[in-house]
XYZ file of C-alpha atoms in Angstrom:
111
model
C 0.000 0.000 0.000
C 1.475 3.332 -1.045
C 1.325 6.211 1.393
C 0.392 9.578 0.033
C 1.637 12.739 1.604
C -0.962 15.395 2.278
C 0.387 18.895 1.882
C -1.438 21.581 3.805
C -1.107 25.074 2.446
C -1.465 28.041 4.742
C -4.275 30.460 4.029
C -3.861 34.158 4.795
C -6.819 36.511 4.950
C -5.651 40.086 4.310
C -7.932 42.903 5.439
C -7.072 46.493 4.501
C -8.733 49.213 6.552
C -8.741 52.972 6.161
C -8.594 54.629 9.568
C -10.637 57.773 10.059
C -8.637 60.787 11.291
C -8.091 60.758 15.040
C -9.591 57.264 15.449
C -6.469 55.066 15.511
C -6.842 54.399 19.243
C -10.464 53.344 18.747
C -9.461 50.856 16.056
C -6.749 49.392 18.263
C -9.227 49.009 21.143
C -11.673 47.261 18.807
C -9.009 44.842 17.575
C -7.900 44.139 21.134
C -11.506 43.324 22.047
C -11.719 41.010 19.007
C -8.688 39.126 20.312
C -10.221 38.639 23.751
C -11.480 35.422 25.331
C -15.133 36.052 24.457
C -14.249 35.595 20.794
C -12.287 32.358 21.095
C -13.661 29.618 18.887
C -12.843 25.916 18.440
C -10.622 26.833 15.461
C -8.325 29.826 15.836
C -5.787 31.452 13.515
C -2.189 30.293 13.528
C -0.918 33.885 13.503
C -2.196 37.445 13.360
C -0.128 40.384 12.150
C -1.128 44.032 12.116
C 0.867 46.284 9.780
C 0.946 49.890 8.698
C 3.137 51.958 6.413
C 6.306 53.008 8.229
C 6.955 56.029 5.998
C 4.747 59.089 6.602
C 2.446 59.927 3.752
C -1.076 59.359 2.483
C -0.928 55.588 3.147
C -0.314 55.993 6.881
C -4.078 56.077 7.389
C -4.272 52.420 6.354
C -3.905 49.316 8.492
C -3.325 45.885 7.019
C -4.409 42.878 9.055
C -2.991 39.444 8.109
C -4.744 36.461 9.669
C -3.066 33.134 8.929
C -4.818 29.769 9.128
C -3.393 26.271 8.832
C -5.515 25.531 5.774
C -8.753 26.364 3.992
C -10.766 24.149 6.349
C -9.545 26.140 9.362
C -10.324 29.426 7.609
C -13.798 28.166 6.729
C -14.510 26.950 10.260
C -13.473 30.257 11.834
C -15.390 32.296 9.243
C -18.541 30.226 9.835
C -18.176 30.786 13.581
C -17.803 34.567 13.069
C -20.840 34.683 10.767
C -23.002 32.940 13.395
C -21.777 34.999 16.363
C -24.016 38.040 17.007
C -21.439 39.776 19.232
C -18.783 39.443 16.514
C -21.195 40.739 13.889
C -22.056 43.702 16.112
C -18.383 44.523 16.764
C -17.524 44.623 13.058
C -20.772 46.019 11.661
C -20.089 48.782 9.137
C -21.498 52.039 10.476
C -21.073 55.658 9.418
C -19.382 56.393 12.775
C -17.049 53.360 12.749
C -13.407 54.302 13.347
C -12.364 52.230 10.349
C -13.623 51.467 6.865
C -12.893 48.114 5.278
C -11.303 48.803 1.892
C -10.475 45.305 0.707
C -10.218 41.642 1.611
C -7.909 39.150 -0.036
C -7.710 35.440 0.587
C -4.246 34.154 -0.254
C -2.983 30.572 -0.428
C 0.641 29.782 0.205
C 2.433 28.024 -2.653
């Protein structure tokens, strides 16, 4: 019997947010709340990275959030959990007074 090797490819969800002037602290508080124990699920990301442009200029109002999962199944499980969680939906609901505006989402697969 031949053994086959299963290769898992990491999945990275990339969220780009535009931060409203003077609201950086509010966004950071929101993201800290999102990382709290009330939002732990059976499947969690492998890594989370929050980035911003290091050189002053027009792009310094953007934040880029990378959330890495072991594979597509883990991404799907976490996303399903978020979509069914009313508190999560409330936290990230798009509102005119939100401190951030979601500009784009990319789902990348590691090669």
